[in-house]
Every structure is written in structure tokens, then in C-alpha cells.
Amino acid sequence: MKKALITGITGQDGSYLAEFLLDKGYEVHGIVRRCSSLNTQRIDHLIEGKYGNEEKIVLHFGDLSDSNSLNRLIDKFEPCEIYNLGAQSHVQVSFDVPEFTSDVNALGALRLLDSIKEVNPKIKYYQASSSELFGKVKETPQTENTPFNPRSPYAVAKLYAYWITINYREAYQLFACNGILFNHESPRRGKTFVTRKITTGISNILKGKQEKIILGNIDAKRDWGFAGDYVEAMWLMLQQNEPDDYVVATGETHTVREFCELAFQHVGIKLVWDGEGISEKGIDYKTGKELISISNQYFRPTEVDLLLGNATKTHNKLNWEPKVSFEKLIEMMVDSDINT
Ligand code: NAP
Ligand code: G4F
């Protein structure tokens, strides 16, 4: 039985990847951080065993900032594949905790790669790289060959991880791949990322628990896909004959504003906009009630205005296509938040 080790297994992508690998028959091990309260909600169904005791994940305490824990686990389990999904993944938060973000997101990748090199260089490695690397984009759409121009401590740390992955591939012949993934969302997305903030906000407004949603830059554009589709691309990268780097994206870009309009439309509310800049408001056309307002609090010191991926290489080489459309993704997230 093939063994996989996932860092970030308690996160959005980690939970979908764990399900995907269990379905493929893998023995799945995950690294979790010690927390004062349990944070395994996204994978509780897998800890219990999805279809009984057979389909289970095994969790181990460890941390990307602690090389001893990583070395020990890799040495003990010798997985054939390691997926490094663990990160301080919030771009805005990275401006508040830049050193921690760099330690975990940049050096965490180095710690894993170096452990692979020492313990068993045959272990295949996936690095969760990001479209944030393109930052203030130098060309549109972005491909594997687009120059990087990072705009946050998060993106700069991920740039180090991207290059150290390539360096260890070239210097030590490791099978190490970068998946340059554009934004991907789901009902399991963290609630402070903009998509989920909007869909939980709508659910709370409908249930009378919240008055309005307060946002930052609603004209930012993102290429949003479904996380469940994207984990398949991660796995496919490690099944190829040669290691390589791939862009994973839908090839469509939308503003945060459009996301709001479609999400409210799904619950029968027509949103209209009034005012400009920080004074702009999203208003219920029928009732005149203010549902969205803008606050400086959610603007970033340096913003990424536009992301749009060209995943032609991934389509051609991995035979991968996104299955869930932008509209379907929004419906899925809104429905899930309303029903929980
Ligand atoms: P997420 O939901 O925020 O999950 C992040 C995971 O990393 C969590 O399991 C978290 O554990 C873990 N983690 C944080 N610090 C850690 C540390 N010091 N040691 C070990 N684990 C640590 O993020 P996601 O959306 O699933 O994203 C997965 C990866 O893909 C991340 O590396 C992210 O940067 C990257 N990425 C995401 C997207 C996207 O749109 N989702 C796009 C491109 C790249 P806790 O539960 O304990 O916090
Ligand atoms: O949802 P976001 O916080 O995601 P962001 O910054 O694009 O980062 C996500 O995707 C990256 C891939 O490109 C990942 F690498 C990263 O780990 C993470 O998963 O913000 C999206 C956009 C931004 O332009 C932000 O300024 O939405 C804008 N926005 C507007 N109002 C807001 C808000 N973002 C958040 N989080 N909260 C707001 O109130």
C-alpha cells in the first residue's frame, strides 16, 4: 500500500487531498500542530474512518518550524509521497506576522526537502506554490513562464519555497514539483478568506445574526476554482515520469464585486451599488437595506489586483480540467453555509 504524508491536513486542501488519496487506496498520514482546542473539524469524518476502520487517516504531532519532528516522522514512516500544504496561508495576516510566515512557508519547505534528501531521496515531494507569486502581474494571463513579482511577506516566503524546491530537484535529483495554484475555494474554506466571508455573511444575514458584510477592495480580480478539483492536479503531478512545475487555474477571472452579486442573487436578492471608494455600499434593490459596506481595515498595504491563469500545460500534460464552474462554486458555498 502506498503511503502519503500531508502537512496542513487540517486545512481546506489537506482535507480534500486526504479524502482523494484514501479513495485511491493510500495509507494517509498527516502532521498536525498542537492546539489548545481541537482543530480537526474538516477531517473528523476521516479520523473516525469513512467506511469503517479501514479508511482512516493517521495523525502525528509536528510543526513545519520544528525540523526534528519532520525528520522523525519521515524517517519513521518513509512515505512515498509528501504533500507540503501546511502554511500561514492568509496574505493579509502575513503583513502582521511576517517572520512567522517566512519561517513556516519558506523554511518549512526547506526542512522537508532536506529531510527527504537525507532519509530517502526517492520520496516524491509536492510544494503548494501560489499564484500570489505573480503579484503585480507582468503579463496576463499568467503561465509557468510569467516572471514573478510578489507583493506580500506571504508571497515572498512562497517564492523562496518555489525556488528551493527547484534547487533540490536540480542539485539532488529529487522528484519535487511546484503546483502554482490559483485561488480555490469550497464550503471548507477558512471564514476570513473573502469568498467564505461573503457566503457565511449572507447566511448570517438571512438568519438575522448579522446586519451587513464589511469588505475591503471589491475590485480585486481572482481566478477562482473549486478546491476538490485542484487536489487531483496535485496528485497527478507526482504520478508523472519527470518532476515539473504546473499552473492550476480555471482561465476565468472575476471581481470580488461579481462574487457578491452572484452570491446574493442565489438567495433571491438583487444587489445594487451606490457611492464610490470607501463610501460605496451594496444595497438590497427591493428593501433599500445596506448589505455591504467598505472599510479601510481590509485593504492591504500592497494589493494583487488581477490574477488570471493559463493552465494549458496542465491540461495537455496532466489531462486535468476543472469541473466546477464559478457560478456552481458560489451556489455550493452559499447553500452549504445556509444549511449548517
Ligand atoms: P488553510 O486552509 O489555511 O490550511 C493551512 C494548513 O497549514 C492548516 O492545516 C494549518 O494547520 C497548517 N499549518 C499552519 N502553520 C503550520 C505549521 N507551523 N506547521 C504545520 N502546519 C501548519 O490553507 P489551504 O487553503 O488548504 O491551502 C493549502 C496550501 O496551499 C497552503 O500552503 C496555501 O498557502 C497554498 N495555496 C492555497 C491556495 C488557495 O486558494 N486555497 C492557492 C495557492 C496556494 P492549523 O489547522 O493548525 O492552522
Ligand atoms: O480571499 P483572499 O484573502 O485571498 P488571496 O489574498 O487571494 O489569497 C488566497 O489565494 C492565494 C492564491 O492566489 C493563496 F496563495 C493564499 O494562500 C490564499 O488562499 O482575498 C482575495 C481578494 C484580495 O484582493 C483581497 O484584498 O479579496 C480582497 N478582499 C476584499 N475584501 C478581501 C476582503 N479579502 C479578505 N480576506 N477579506 C476581505 O474583507
XYZ file of N, CA, C and O in Angstrom, residues 2-24 26-33 40 42-43 46 56-64 69-70 73-74 77-87 108 112 116 123-128 188 231-232 234-235 238:
296
model
N 0.559 2.231 -0.889
C 1.352 3.464 -0.961
C 1.064 4.339 0.260
O -0.090 4.461 0.669
N 2.125 4.938 0.793
C 1.946 5.809 1.960
C 2.179 7.256 1.559
O 3.170 7.559 0.891
N 1.277 8.134 2.012
C 1.466 9.573 1.760
C 1.486 10.310 3.081
O 0.794 9.926 4.035
N 2.291 11.371 3.140
C 2.326 12.248 4.315
C 1.884 13.639 3.875
O 2.394 14.161 2.873
N 0.910 14.194 4.602
C 0.390 15.519 4.248
C 0.675 16.493 5.382
O 0.278 16.234 6.530
N 1.336 17.621 5.066
C 1.367 18.715 6.048
C 0.167 19.606 5.732
O -0.234 19.717 4.577
N -0.423 20.213 6.762
C -1.617 21.044 6.521
C -2.861 20.216 6.313
O -3.811 20.648 5.659
N -2.885 19.007 6.894
C -4.030 18.101 6.668
C -5.320 18.636 7.303
O -6.419 18.275 6.874
N -5.194 19.512 8.314
C -6.407 20.060 8.940
C -6.989 21.224 8.138
O -8.051 21.735 8.470
N -6.287 21.660 7.099
C -6.752 22.795 6.302
C -7.724 22.381 5.214
O -8.064 21.205 5.062
N -8.164 23.387 4.448
C -9.119 23.111 3.355
C -8.570 22.054 2.387
O -9.189 20.999 2.166
N -7.395 22.326 1.796
C -6.871 21.423 0.769
C -6.475 20.081 1.362
O -6.672 19.029 0.738
N -5.891 20.134 2.571
C -5.459 18.889 3.214
C -6.615 17.924 3.376
O -6.472 16.709 3.167
N -7.785 18.452 3.733
C -8.933 17.567 3.960
C -9.414 16.941 2.647
O -9.709 15.748 2.592
N -9.450 17.728 1.566
C -9.866 17.153 0.268
C -8.814 16.169 -0.257
O -9.155 15.122 -0.816
N -7.535 16.516 -0.064
C -6.486 15.620 -0.565
C -6.501 14.295 0.199
O -6.336 13.219 -0.393
N -6.713 14.371 1.511
C -6.756 13.133 2.309
C -7.876 12.227 1.805
O -7.674 11.014 1.617
N -9.045 12.799 1.542
C -10.160 12.000 1.005
C -9.788 11.385 -0.339
O -10.033 10.207 -0.595
N -9.188 12.212 -1.185
C -8.826 11.768 -2.530
C -7.840 10.595 -2.462
O -8.000 9.588 -3.155
N -6.828 10.713 -1.592
C -5.799 9.664 -1.509
C -6.358 8.390 -0.870
O -6.003 7.272 -1.280
N -7.238 8.553 0.115
C -7.879 7.353 0.703
C -8.675 6.611 -0.373
O -8.606 5.382 -0.471
N -9.379 7.375 -1.197
C -10.151 6.749 -2.280
C -9.253 6.034 -3.278
O -9.669 5.079 -3.930
N -8.022 6.494 -3.404
C -7.056 5.835 -4.308
C -6.378 4.651 -3.619
O -5.506 4.014 -4.213
N -4.497 4.799 -0.703
C -3.269 5.148 0.041
C -3.471 4.968 1.543
O -4.589 5.081 2.054
N -2.351 4.732 2.244
C -2.325 4.899 3.700
C -1.938 6.368 3.921
O -0.863 6.789 3.467
N -2.809 7.124 4.580
C -2.592 8.576 4.676
C -2.184 8.983 6.095
O -2.913 8.720 7.055
N -1.022 9.634 6.184
C -0.551 10.179 7.461
C -0.584 11.706 7.372
O -0.318 12.273 6.315
N -0.910 12.343 8.480
C -0.977 13.805 8.464
C -0.256 14.388 9.663
O -0.251 13.801 10.746
N 0.353 15.566 9.436
C 1.028 16.271 10.530
C 0.093 17.350 11.061
O -0.439 18.151 10.287
N -0.126 17.341 12.378
C -0.983 18.369 12.990
C -0.210 19.104 14.074
O 0.660 18.539 14.733
N -0.571 20.394 14.228
C 0.052 21.193 15.285
C -0.727 20.998 16.561
O -1.939 20.826 16.541
N -9.665 19.837 14.219
C -9.711 18.777 13.201
C -11.105 18.636 12.568
O -11.390 17.607 11.954
N -12.427 19.600 9.864
C -12.520 19.258 8.437
C -12.188 17.796 8.151
O -12.498 17.297 7.067
N -11.529 17.146 9.112
C -11.120 15.755 8.857
C -11.659 14.775 9.901
O -11.270 13.603 9.903
N -12.745 11.534 8.692
C -11.690 10.628 8.221
C -10.929 10.009 9.392
O -10.363 8.922 9.265
N -8.934 5.127 7.201
C -8.642 6.085 8.253
C -7.377 6.840 7.918
O -6.502 6.332 7.231
N -7.290 8.050 8.474
C -6.012 8.742 8.394
C -5.333 8.614 9.753
O -5.999 8.418 10.767
N -4.005 8.739 9.734
C -3.258 8.657 10.982
C -2.595 10.011 11.215
O -1.911 10.521 10.325
N -2.852 10.597 12.387
C -2.319 11.930 12.663
C -1.126 11.872 13.612
O -1.088 11.031 14.520
N -0.178 12.787 13.376
C 1.025 12.851 14.211
C 1.278 14.305 14.560
O 1.126 15.178 13.697
N 1.698 14.558 15.787
C 2.057 15.932 16.135
C 3.377 16.298 15.468
O 4.316 15.497 15.415
N 3.425 17.522 14.958
C 4.648 18.021 14.336
C 4.412 19.461 13.948
O 3.305 19.993 14.113
N 5.442 20.095 13.411
C 5.291 21.505 13.029
C 6.346 21.814 11.974
O 7.490 21.335 12.064
N 5.956 22.620 10.996
C 6.899 22.959 9.928
C 8.063 23.815 10.433
O 9.067 23.956 9.750
N 10.799 17.237 14.441
C 9.541 16.494 14.290
C 9.388 15.994 12.858
O 8.919 14.879 12.617
N 9.801 16.805 11.882
C 9.664 16.410 10.477
C 10.607 15.250 10.161
O 10.206 14.240 9.555
N 9.348 11.950 11.687
C 8.189 11.343 11.015
C 8.570 10.759 9.651
O 8.131 9.670 9.283
N 9.390 11.482 8.921
C 9.782 10.995 7.585
C 10.620 9.735 7.730
O 10.445 8.751 7.001
N 8.126 6.757 8.939
C 7.077 6.232 8.040
C 7.539 6.064 6.603
O 6.879 5.391 5.824
N 8.656 6.693 6.242
C 9.139 6.645 4.859
C 7.994 6.631 3.858
O 7.793 5.645 3.127
N 7.221 7.721 3.805
C 6.134 7.783 2.823
C 6.714 7.795 1.410
O 7.882 8.149 1.226
N 5.934 7.399 0.417
C 6.465 7.521 -0.952
C 6.149 8.889 -1.539
O 6.783 9.314 -2.488
N 5.162 9.579 -0.945
C 4.838 10.924 -1.433
C 4.620 11.848 -0.231
O 3.958 11.453 0.729
N 5.161 13.069 -0.329
C 4.897 14.091 0.708
C 4.255 15.293 0.023
O 4.763 15.795 -0.988
N 3.124 15.720 0.567
C 2.429 16.904 0.048
C 2.582 18.004 1.088
O 2.028 17.890 2.195
N 3.320 19.056 0.749
C 3.535 20.140 1.714
C 2.484 21.235 1.526
O 2.683 22.207 0.781
N 1.362 21.071 2.218
C 0.248 22.034 2.131
C 0.219 22.963 3.342
O -0.550 23.913 3.375
N 1.004 22.671 4.348
C 0.986 23.472 5.585
C 1.538 24.861 5.319
O 2.546 25.014 4.625
N 0.879 25.876 5.856
C 1.372 27.248 5.701
C 0.560 28.195 6.571
O -0.578 27.893 6.933
N 10.002 26.029 6.120
C 9.284 24.750 6.284
C 9.515 23.851 5.079
O 9.760 22.639 5.219
N 11.619 20.142 4.957
C 11.099 18.882 4.414
C 12.022 18.348 3.312
O 12.351 17.153 3.282
N 14.054 14.806 3.194
C 13.896 13.820 2.111
C 15.276 13.439 1.561
O 15.591 12.266 1.370
N 11.667 9.702 -2.199
C 10.347 10.210 -1.803
C 9.966 11.371 -2.722
O 10.763 12.293 -2.933
N 8.752 11.321 -3.269
C 8.291 12.404 -4.158
C 7.700 13.550 -3.314
O 7.049 13.288 -2.302
N 7.913 14.782 -3.786
C 7.544 15.961 -2.984
C 6.685 16.925 -3.793
O 7.035 17.288 -4.926
N 5.554 17.329 -3.192
C 4.692 18.355 -3.798
C 4.773 19.621 -2.971
O 4.541 19.594 -1.751
N 5.062 20.756 -3.608
C 5.099 22.053 -2.920
C 3.891 22.888 -3.321
O 3.650 23.112 -4.518
N 3.137 23.345 -2.304
C 1.959 24.185 -2.560
C 2.409 25.600 -2.886
O 2.453 26.483 -2.027
N -15.384 24.351 2.725
C -14.411 24.176 3.821
C -13.393 25.312 3.881
O -12.441 25.252 4.666
N -7.080 19.301 -5.902
C -6.209 18.293 -5.257
C -5.868 17.155 -6.226
O -4.816 16.524 -6.118
N -6.748 16.917 -7.198
C -6.438 15.871 -8.184
C -5.184 16.267 -8.987
O -4.322 15.421 -9.275
N -2.731 18.046 -7.930
C -1.540 17.849 -7.074
C -1.045 16.409 -7.217
O 0.139 16.135 -7.396
N -1.994 15.490 -7.103
C -1.647 14.058 -7.162
C -1.085 13.705 -8.533
O -0.073 13.004 -8.639
N 2.581 14.201 -9.190
C 3.530 13.222 -8.625
C 3.445 11.858 -9.312
O 4.216 10.957 -8.992
